[in-house]
mmCIF file of C-alpha atoms in Angstrom:
data_model
loop_
_atom_site.group_PDB
_atom_site.id
_atom_site.type_symbol
_atom_site.label_atom_id
_atom_site.label_comp_id
_atom_site.label_asym_id
_atom_site.label_seq_id
_atom_site.Cartn_x
_atom_site.Cartn_y
_atom_site.Cartn_z
ATOM 1 C CA MET Q 1 -2.349 -24.664 -2.283
ATOM 2 C CA LYS Q 2 -3.383 -26.147 -5.524
ATOM 3 C CA LEU Q 3 -5.775 -29.304 -5.644
ATOM 4 C CA SER Q 4 -5.468 -31.794 -7.864
ATOM 5 C CA SER Q 5 -6.818 -35.434 -8.867
ATOM 6 C CA GLY Q 6 -2.973 -36.451 -8.004
ATOM 7 C CA ASN Q 7 -1.902 -35.393 -4.933
ATOM 8 C CA SER Q 8 -5.278 -33.227 -3.941
ATOM 9 C CA LEU Q 9 -6.132 -33.134 0.269
ATOM 10 C CA TRP Q 10 -9.830 -34.087 -0.383
ATOM 11 C CA ARG Q 11 -8.596 -37.274 -1.966
ATOM 12 C CA HIS Q 12 -7.132 -38.530 0.450
ATOM 13 C CA ALA Q 13 -8.938 -36.902 3.364
ATOM 14 C CA ALA Q 14 -11.380 -39.541 3.653
ATOM 15 C CA ARG Q 15 -13.619 -42.096 1.932
ATOM 16 C CA ALA Q 16 -16.754 -40.544 2.936
ATOM 17 C CA ILE Q 17 -16.166 -38.123 0.108
ATOM 18 C CA ALA Q 18 -16.055 -40.093 -2.809
ATOM 19 C CA PRO Q 19 -18.498 -42.346 -4.868
ATOM 20 C CA GLY Q 20 -20.690 -44.870 -2.900
ATOM 21 C CA CYS Q 21 -21.633 -43.484 0.746
ATOM 22 C CA ALA Q 22 -24.682 -42.440 -0.050
ATOM 23 C CA VAL Q 23 -26.975 -45.543 0.061
ATOM 24 C CA LEU Q 24 -26.702 -45.814 3.999
ATOM 25 C CA ALA Q 25 -27.715 -41.901 4.418
ATOM 26 C CA VAL Q 26 -31.122 -42.564 2.502
ATOM 27 C CA ALA Q 27 -33.414 -41.458 5.115
ATOM 28 C CA ALA Q 28 -36.843 -40.870 3.322
ATOM 29 C CA THR Q 29 -39.530 -40.839 0.687
ATOM 30 C CA LEU Q 30 -41.087 -37.978 -0.882
ATOM 31 C CA GLN Q 31 -43.790 -37.766 -3.631
ATOM 32 C CA ALA Q 32 -42.213 -36.153 -6.908
ATOM 33 C CA ALA Q 33 -44.270 -33.285 -8.352
ATOM 34 C CA PRO Q 34 -45.801 -34.312 -11.873
ATOM 35 C CA ALA Q 35 -43.362 -31.286 -13.338
ATOM 36 C CA ALA Q 36 -40.121 -32.514 -12.451
ATOM 37 C CA ALA Q 37 -40.827 -36.290 -13.001
ATOM 38 C CA GLN Q 38 -43.748 -35.997 -15.420
ATOM 39 C CA SER Q 39 -45.334 -38.684 -12.854
ATOM 40 C CA ASN Q 40 -46.442 -38.677 -9.369
ATOM 41 C CA VAL Q 41 -44.055 -41.773 -8.245
ATOM 42 C CA PRO Q 42 -42.396 -42.319 -4.944
ATOM 43 C CA VAL Q 43 -38.660 -40.340 -4.967
ATOM 44 C CA HIS Q 44 -36.291 -42.028 -2.344
ATOM 45 C CA VAL Q 45 -34.295 -39.314 -1.161
ATOM 46 C CA GLY Q 46 -29.742 -39.273 -0.345
ATOM 47 C CA ASN Q 47 -27.481 -37.965 -2.612
ATOM 48 C CA TRP Q 48 -28.165 -40.632 -5.584
ATOM 49 C CA ALA Q 49 -30.436 -39.379 -8.278
ATOM 50 C CA GLY Q 50 -31.777 -41.737 -10.796
ATOM 51 C CA TYR Q 51 -33.006 -45.352 -10.992
ATOM 52 C CA VAL Q 52 -32.181 -48.797 -8.622
ATOM 53 C CA VAL Q 53 -33.720 -51.889 -9.266
ATOM 54 C CA LYS Q 54 -34.005 -54.583 -6.755
ATOM 55 C CA GLY Q 55 -33.527 -57.915 -8.117
ATOM 56 C CA ASP Q 56 -30.603 -60.695 -8.632
ATOM 57 C CA PHE Q 57 -28.626 -59.296 -11.538
ATOM 58 C CA ARG Q 58 -25.513 -60.510 -13.276
ATOM 59 C CA GLN Q 59 -25.013 -57.426 -14.883
ATOM 60 C CA VAL Q 60 -25.584 -53.517 -15.268
ATOM 61 C CA SER Q 61 -24.124 -50.867 -18.245
ATOM 62 C CA ALA Q 62 -24.485 -47.649 -19.473
ATOM 63 C CA THR Q 63 -23.240 -44.879 -21.543
ATOM 64 C CA TRP Q 64 -23.000 -41.269 -20.548
ATOM 65 C CA VAL Q 65 -21.889 -37.478 -21.776
ATOM 66 C CA GLN Q 66 -19.924 -36.655 -18.725
ATOM 67 C CA PRO Q 67 -21.094 -33.265 -18.151
ATOM 68 C CA ALA Q 68 -19.458 -29.663 -17.991
ATOM 69 C CA ILE Q 69 -19.800 -28.214 -14.519
ATOM 70 C CA THR Q 70 -19.846 -24.752 -13.076
ATOM 71 C CA CYS Q 71 -18.635 -23.715 -9.659
ATOM 72 C CA LEU Q 72 -21.228 -22.008 -7.436
ATOM 73 C CA ASN Q 73 -20.858 -22.601 -3.892
ATOM 74 C CA PRO Q 74 -16.691 -21.974 -3.268
ATOM 75 C CA GLY Q 75 -16.779 -22.585 0.253
ATOM 76 C CA THR Q 76 -18.540 -26.491 0.046
ATOM 77 C CA PHE Q 77 -17.901 -29.689 -1.895
ATOM 78 C CA GLN Q 78 -19.693 -29.299 -5.207
ATOM 79 C CA ARG Q 79 -19.485 -32.810 -7.225
ATOM 80 C CA VAL Q 80 -21.825 -34.674 -9.655
ATOM 81 C CA VAL Q 81 -20.527 -38.136 -10.118
ATOM 82 C CA PRO Q 82 -22.513 -40.532 -12.881
ATOM 83 C CA TRP Q 83 -21.784 -44.271 -11.999
ATOM 84 C CA VAL Q 84 -23.613 -47.591 -12.823
ATOM 85 C CA GLY Q 85 -22.892 -51.120 -10.026
ATOM 86 C CA LEU Q 86 -24.173 -53.717 -8.570
ATOM 87 C CA ASN Q 87 -25.319 -53.211 -4.938
ATOM 88 C CA GLY Q 88 -25.914 -50.713 -2.107
ATOM 89 C CA ALA Q 89 -29.221 -50.099 -1.722
ATOM 90 C CA ALA Q 90 -31.745 -52.504 0.250
ATOM 91 C CA GLY Q 91 -32.786 -56.079 -1.466
ATOM 92 C CA LEU Q 92 -36.040 -57.559 -2.229
ATOM 93 C CA ASP Q 93 -35.507 -59.022 1.571
ATOM 94 C CA GLY Q 94 -35.050 -55.258 3.049
ATOM 95 C CA ARG Q 95 -31.357 -55.859 4.211
ATOM 96 C CA THR Q 96 -28.842 -53.509 2.392
ATOM 97 C CA ALA Q 97 -26.299 -55.222 -0.340
ATOM 98 C CA LEU Q 98 -23.121 -54.903 0.226
ATOM 99 C CA PRO Q 99 -19.986 -54.991 -1.054
ATOM 100 C CA LEU Q 100 -21.450 -51.912 -3.531
ATOM 101 C CA MET Q 101 -19.338 -52.687 -6.375
ATOM 102 C CA GLN Q 102 -19.351 -49.549 -9.159
ATOM 103 C CA THR Q 103 -17.506 -47.492 -11.501
ATOM 104 C CA GLY Q 104 -17.813 -44.032 -12.650
ATOM 105 C CA ALA Q 105 -16.982 -40.444 -13.680
ATOM 106 C CA GLU Q 106 -16.267 -37.325 -10.864
ATOM 107 C CA SER Q 107 -16.121 -34.040 -11.914
ATOM 108 C CA LEU Q 108 -16.242 -32.151 -8.656
ATOM 109 C CA CYS Q 109 -15.571 -28.423 -7.780
ATOM 110 C CA VAL Q 110 -13.312 -28.021 -4.846
ATOM 111 C CA SER Q 111 -11.275 -25.045 -2.798
ATOM 112 C CA GLU Q 112 -8.618 -25.148 -0.006
ATOM 113 C CA ALA Q 113 -11.525 -23.767 1.838
ATOM 114 C CA ALA Q 114 -14.368 -25.869 1.611
ATOM 115 C CA VAL Q 115 -11.299 -28.616 1.952
ATOM 116 C CA TYR Q 116 -10.582 -27.818 5.488
ATOM 117 C CA ALA Q 117 -14.219 -27.046 5.978
ATOM 118 C CA ALA Q 118 -15.590 -30.496 5.504
ATOM 119 C CA LEU Q 119 -12.452 -32.327 7.174
ATOM 120 C CA PRO Q 120 -14.224 -32.585 10.722
ATOM 121 C CA GLY Q 121 -17.590 -33.973 9.538
ATOM 122 C CA LEU Q 122 -15.842 -36.282 6.818
ATOM 123 C CA HIS Q 123 -13.888 -37.888 9.830
ATOM 124 C CA ILE Q 124 -17.210 -38.300 11.439
ATOM 125 C CA GLU Q 125 -18.744 -39.692 8.189
ATOM 126 C CA ASN Q 126 -15.191 -42.598 7.397
ATOM 127 C CA LEU Q 127 -16.676 -44.248 10.968
ATOM 128 C CA ALA Q 128 -19.965 -45.192 8.841
ATOM 129 C CA ALA Q 129 -18.268 -47.283 6.173
ATOM 130 C CA ASP Q 130 -16.327 -49.030 9.571
ATOM 131 C CA LEU Q 131 -19.775 -49.680 10.424
ATOM 132 C CA ALA Q 132 -21.935 -51.000 7.402
ATOM 133 C CA TYR Q 133 -21.791 -54.446 7.510
ATOM 134 C CA ALA Q 134 -21.642 -54.354 11.520
ATOM 135 C CA ASP Q 135 -24.840 -52.322 11.671
ATOM 136 C CA PRO Q 136 -26.050 -50.152 8.175
ATOM 137 C CA ARG Q 137 -28.648 -48.206 10.278
ATOM 138 C CA VAL Q 138 -26.380 -47.115 12.519
ATOM 139 C CA ALA Q 139 -23.779 -46.281 10.206
ATOM 140 C CA GLY Q 140 -26.302 -44.088 8.137
ATOM 141 C CA LEU Q 141 -27.402 -42.428 11.027
ATOM 142 C CA VAL Q 142 -23.504 -41.748 11.979
ATOM 143 C CA MET Q 143 -23.218 -40.880 8.411
ATOM 144 C CA GLN Q 144 -25.556 -38.367 8.681
ATOM 145 C CA ALA Q 145 -24.686 -36.591 11.795
ATOM 146 C CA GLY Q 146 -20.969 -36.290 9.898
ATOM 147 C CA ASP Q 147 -23.324 -34.595 7.293
ATOM 148 C CA ARG Q 148 -24.681 -32.152 9.078
ATOM 149 C CA VAL Q 149 -21.228 -30.987 10.610
ATOM 150 C CA SER Q 150 -19.778 -30.901 7.250
ATOM 151 C CA ASN Q 151 -22.906 -28.581 5.866
ATOM 152 C CA GLY Q 152 -22.471 -26.489 9.129
ATOM 153 C CA PHE Q 153 -18.975 -25.791 8.497
ATOM 154 C CA GLY Q 154 -19.159 -25.199 4.717
ATOM 155 C CA ALA Q 155 -21.873 -22.714 5.025
ATOM 156 C CA ALA Q 156 -19.577 -20.727 7.550
ATOM 157 C CA ALA Q 157 -16.819 -21.172 4.947
ATOM 158 C CA ASP Q 158 -19.009 -20.260 1.875
ATOM 159 C CA SER Q 159 -20.056 -17.165 3.766
ATOM 160 C CA LEU Q 160 -16.505 -16.056 4.395
ATOM 161 C CA CYS Q 161 -15.342 -16.613 1.028
ATOM 162 C CA ALA Q 162 -18.383 -14.432 -0.225
ATOM 163 C CA THR Q 163 -16.591 -11.764 1.845
ATOM 164 C CA GLY Q 164 -13.541 -11.331 -0.809
ATOM 165 C CA VAL Q 165 -11.396 -11.649 2.456
ATOM 166 C CA PHE Q 166 -9.226 -15.338 1.458
ATOM 167 C CA PRO Q 167 -9.221 -15.196 -2.172
ATOM 168 C CA ASP Q 168 -7.138 -17.528 -2.571
ATOM 169 C CA ALA Q 169 -8.392 -20.150 -0.149
ATOM 170 C CA CYS Q 170 -11.293 -19.504 -1.860
ATOM 171 C CA GLU Q 171 -9.810 -20.248 -5.495
ATOM 172 C CA THR Q 172 -11.894 -23.318 -6.772
ATOM 173 C CA GLU Q 173 -10.553 -25.573 -9.252
ATOM 174 C CA GLN Q 174 -12.640 -28.087 -11.468
ATOM 175 C CA ILE Q 175 -11.098 -31.806 -10.802
ATOM 176 C CA HIS Q 176 -12.404 -34.948 -13.794
ATOM 177 C CA ASP Q 177 -11.559 -37.959 -12.254
ATOM 178 C CA ALA Q 178 -12.196 -41.937 -13.290
ATOM 179 C CA TRP Q 179 -12.390 -44.057 -10.658
ATOM 180 C CA TRP Q 180 -13.934 -47.638 -8.846
ATOM 181 C CA GLU Q 181 -15.289 -48.933 -5.687
ATOM 182 C CA GLY Q 182 -16.151 -51.423 -3.675
ATOM 183 C CA TYR Q 183 -17.798 -49.986 -0.928
ATOM 184 C CA PRO Q 184 -16.958 -50.241 1.827
ATOM 185 C CA ALA Q 185 -13.870 -50.110 0.702
ATOM 186 C CA PRO Q 186 -12.670 -46.750 0.057
ATOM 187 C CA PRO Q 187 -12.456 -45.693 -3.681
ATOM 188 C CA VAL Q 188 -9.712 -46.046 -6.139
ATOM 189 C CA THR Q 189 -8.865 -43.480 -9.322
ATOM 190 C CA TYR Q 190 -7.499 -44.382 -11.932
ATOM 191 C CA ALA Q 191 -4.654 -41.426 -12.302
ATOM 192 C CA ASP Q 192 -3.603 -42.023 -15.540
ATOM 193 C CA ALA Q 193 -7.031 -41.959 -17.187
ATOM 194 C CA GLU Q 194 -8.099 -38.457 -18.570
ATOM 195 C CA VAL Q 195 -11.855 -37.303 -18.231
ATOM 196 C CA ARG Q 196 -13.006 -34.293 -19.831
ATOM 197 C CA PRO Q 197 -16.812 -32.757 -19.922
ATOM 198 C CA GLY Q 198 -17.903 -33.667 -23.407
ATOM 199 C CA ASP Q 199 -16.426 -37.017 -23.485
ATOM 200 C CA THR Q 200 -18.428 -39.911 -23.742
ATOM 201 C CA MET Q 201 -17.622 -42.469 -20.871
ATOM 202 C CA HIS Q 202 -19.052 -46.204 -20.813
ATOM 203 C CA ALA Q 203 -19.353 -48.332 -17.534
ATOM 204 C CA GLU Q 204 -20.770 -51.844 -17.094
ATOM 205 C CA VAL Q 205 -20.324 -53.848 -13.670
ATOM 206 C CA SER Q 206 -20.862 -57.671 -13.671
ATOM 207 C CA TRP Q 207 -20.399 -60.510 -11.227
ATOM 208 C CA ASP Q 208 -19.847 -64.141 -12.230
ATOM 209 C CA GLY Q 209 -20.573 -65.641 -9.027
ATOM 210 C CA GLY Q 210 -17.339 -65.528 -7.503
ATOM 211 C CA ALA Q 211 -15.653 -62.059 -9.108
ATOM 212 C CA TYR Q 212 -17.287 -58.511 -9.603
ATOM 213 C CA THR Q 213 -15.590 -57.015 -12.939
ATOM 214 C CA MET Q 214 -16.076 -53.191 -13.362
ATOM 215 C CA THR Q 215 -14.816 -51.926 -16.935
ATOM 216 C CA LEU Q 216 -14.946 -48.127 -17.603
ATOM 217 C CA GLU Q 217 -14.579 -46.721 -20.981
ATOM 218 C CA ASN Q 218 -13.947 -43.100 -22.543
ATOM 219 C CA ARG Q 219 -15.403 -43.416 -25.862
ATOM 220 C CA SER Q 220 -13.559 -39.980 -26.942
ATOM 221 C CA ARG Q 221 -10.155 -40.752 -25.591
ATOM 222 C CA GLY Q 222 -9.551 -44.197 -26.672
ATOM 223 C CA TRP Q 223 -8.744 -46.028 -23.328
ATOM 224 C CA THR Q 224 -10.530 -48.834 -21.184
ATOM 225 C CA ARG Q 225 -9.873 -49.600 -17.255
ATOM 226 C CA THR Q 226 -11.187 -52.870 -16.048
ATOM 227 C CA THR Q 227 -10.919 -53.952 -12.051
ATOM 228 C CA VAL Q 228 -11.706 -57.658 -11.447
ATOM 229 C CA GLU Q 229 -12.623 -57.764 -7.132
ATOM 230 C CA PRO Q 230 -12.992 -61.481 -5.254
ATOM 231 C CA SER Q 231 -16.206 -61.948 -3.776
ATOM 232 C CA THR Q 232 -19.108 -64.642 -3.720
ATOM 233 C CA ALA Q 233 -21.860 -61.894 -2.284
ATOM 234 C CA PRO Q 234 -24.580 -62.112 -4.769
ATOM 235 C CA ALA Q 235 -26.081 -58.828 -6.592
ATOM 236 C CA ARG Q 236 -29.089 -57.832 -4.997
ATOM 237 C CA THR Q 237 -29.608 -54.662 -6.784
ATOM 238 C CA ALA Q 238 -28.863 -52.726 -9.701
ATOM 239 C CA GLU Q 239 -28.040 -48.510 -9.881
ATOM 240 C CA VAL Q 240 -27.564 -46.399 -12.927
ATOM 241 C CA VAL Q 241 -27.203 -42.765 -10.854
ATOM 242 C CA VAL Q 242 -25.737 -39.347 -10.792
ATOM 243 C CA GLU Q 243 -24.466 -38.662 -7.344
ATOM 244 C CA GLY Q 244 -23.549 -35.769 -5.006
ATOM 245 C CA HIS Q 245 -22.291 -35.272 -1.891
ATOM 246 C CA LEU Q 246 -24.660 -35.891 0.682
ATOM 247 C CA ASN Q 247 -27.351 -32.937 1.401
ATOM 248 C CA ALA Q 248 -24.604 -30.435 0.197
ATOM 249 C CA ALA Q 249 -24.635 -27.406 -2.549
ATOM 250 C CA LEU Q 250 -24.648 -29.356 -6.427
ATOM 251 C CA PRO Q 251 -22.848 -27.535 -9.205
ATOM 252 C CA GLY Q 252 -24.337 -26.191 -11.798
ATOM 253 C CA PHE Q 253 -24.435 -28.821 -14.407
ATOM 254 C CA THR Q 254 -25.072 -29.790 -18.259
ATOM 255 C CA PRO Q 255 -27.857 -32.889 -18.325
ATOM 256 C CA ILE Q 256 -26.601 -35.952 -18.050
ATOM 257 C CA THR Q 257 -28.565 -38.672 -20.230
ATOM 258 C CA PHE Q 258 -27.582 -42.120 -19.583
ATOM 259 C CA THR Q 259 -28.290 -44.235 -23.048
ATOM 260 C CA ASP Q 260 -28.194 -47.992 -23.564
ATOM 261 C CA ILE Q 261 -28.671 -48.889 -20.271
ATOM 262 C CA ARG Q 262 -29.080 -52.601 -19.981
ATOM 263 C CA ILE Q 263 -29.402 -54.578 -16.794
ATOM 264 C CA ASP Q 264 -28.497 -58.720 -17.141
ATOM 265 C CA GLY Q 265 -29.631 -57.976 -21.224
ATOM 266 C CA ARG Q 266 -32.735 -56.202 -20.965
ATOM 267 C CA PRO Q 267 -33.182 -52.299 -21.177
ATOM 268 C CA LEU Q 268 -34.081 -50.320 -17.766
ATOM 269 C CA ALA Q 269 -38.031 -49.884 -18.630
ATOM 270 C CA ASP Q 270 -38.295 -53.802 -18.361
ATOM 271 C CA TYR Q 271 -37.944 -53.886 -14.807
ATOM 272 C CA GLY Q 272 -39.609 -51.900 -11.897
ATOM 273 C CA PRO Q 273 -37.062 -49.319 -11.227
ATOM 274 C CA LEU Q 274 -37.346 -46.981 -8.192
ATOM 275 C CA ALA Q 275 -36.528 -43.036 -8.646
ATOM 276 C CA TYR Q 276 -33.920 -41.773 -6.338
ATOM 277 C CA GLY Q 277 -33.287 -38.044 -5.603
ATOM 278 C CA ILE Q 278 -30.658 -35.518 -4.146
ATOM 279 C CA ALA Q 279 -32.479 -32.860 -1.872
ATOM 280 C CA ALA Q 280 -28.915 -30.507 -2.113
ATOM 281 C CA THR Q 281 -29.332 -27.208 -0.261
ATOM 282 C CA ASN Q 282 -29.135 -25.479 -3.609
ATOM 283 C CA ARG Q 283 -31.630 -27.975 -5.396
ATOM 284 C CA PHE Q 284 -33.727 -30.944 -5.463
ATOM 285 C CA LEU Q 285 -32.578 -33.226 -7.991
ATOM 286 C CA MET Q 286 -34.150 -36.090 -9.377
ATOM 287 C CA PRO Q 287 -34.570 -38.265 -12.784
ATOM 288 C CA GLY Q 288 -36.553 -37.402 -15.606
ATOM 289 C CA PRO Q 289 -39.314 -40.711 -16.970
ATOM 290 C CA VAL Q 290 -37.150 -43.547 -18.270
ATOM 291 C CA ASP Q 291 -37.578 -43.954 -22.030
ATOM 292 C CA GLY Q 292 -36.506 -47.530 -23.037
ATOM 293 C CA ALA Q 293 -33.163 -47.700 -22.051
ATOM 294 C CA SER Q 294 -32.378 -44.092 -21.319
ATOM 295 C CA TYR Q 295 -33.460 -41.220 -19.085
ATOM 296 C CA THR Q 296 -32.262 -37.874 -18.314
ATOM 297 C CA ILE Q 297 -31.394 -35.777 -15.107
ATOM 298 C CA GLY Q 298 -30.351 -32.267 -14.739
#
C-alpha cells in the first residue's frame, strides 16, 4: 500500500499525530547542556523544540527553509514540522491557552508498518484532544499513555522491519505538506499546495479580537494560503517551533533556521523566550541561542 498526502491512512487515522497536540504532553523541565544551547537555561520537554513567549499578543510570524529529511526508523513515524502559532502553552496565569491556532509545513517519513503500529496509541491520544478544554492535566496524562502504547508497538515494528521479512510493509515514504490547525480541532491539509525540501516558507498567525488569520506562503513556488477562524479567545502565548511526534524517533534533517521572527512587530530577542526541547527515542533536540530575530535548530 503506497501512502500519500492526499489519501494516506496515517492522515485519516487520528488527529493526534498531526501538529498541535504537543502542548498537553509537556511533562518536565531540564537544564540545557552548554554544548547544546550555549547557555545553561531550563528546557521544557515535550514534542516541540524551539521557543515560546508568554504574554498578550496579536501576531507572530517567521520564515524558514523546509528541511531535507532522512528516514531512519521504518517501523515508527518520523516527522519534523516547522510552524508558528498563537496559544497552546501555559500563559502567564498558568492556564493552558486554547485554541492553539497554527500553520506550517510537515516533512514526514512513514510506512505501512508504522501506520498500523501507531493506530492503537493514536486512538488513545485522540481522547486527549477531546479533554483539552475540560481538563488539560488529565488530557496530558491520556496523551502520554497513548504515546507509550504507540512507542511500544513502534519499537516492535521497527525491530520486525530490521529483519527484512516484510520489505513492502516497511518501505518508507517521504511526505511533505502544508496545513493549518485550530487545536483541539483536527488539522486541515492544503491538498493543492506543494511543499518540497529546500522551499522557502513564511508563516503568520494574527488575532484581531474576533478571529484568527493563518497565512502560509511558499515563496519558492509562489503560492499563499490563508484561513480565517472566528474566535474571541485571546492569544496568551506565541510559538516558533519544530514539532515531532511525542517521544518517538526523529528523522535525520538538515538544520532549520527561523529568520525574521516577529511577535507583534518586534524581534524574538526582545522577549524572554522559553526554550522547548524534544526527548526523542533517538536524540535530544533543542534550539540554538536566539540571535535577534532568528535561531537555528537541528
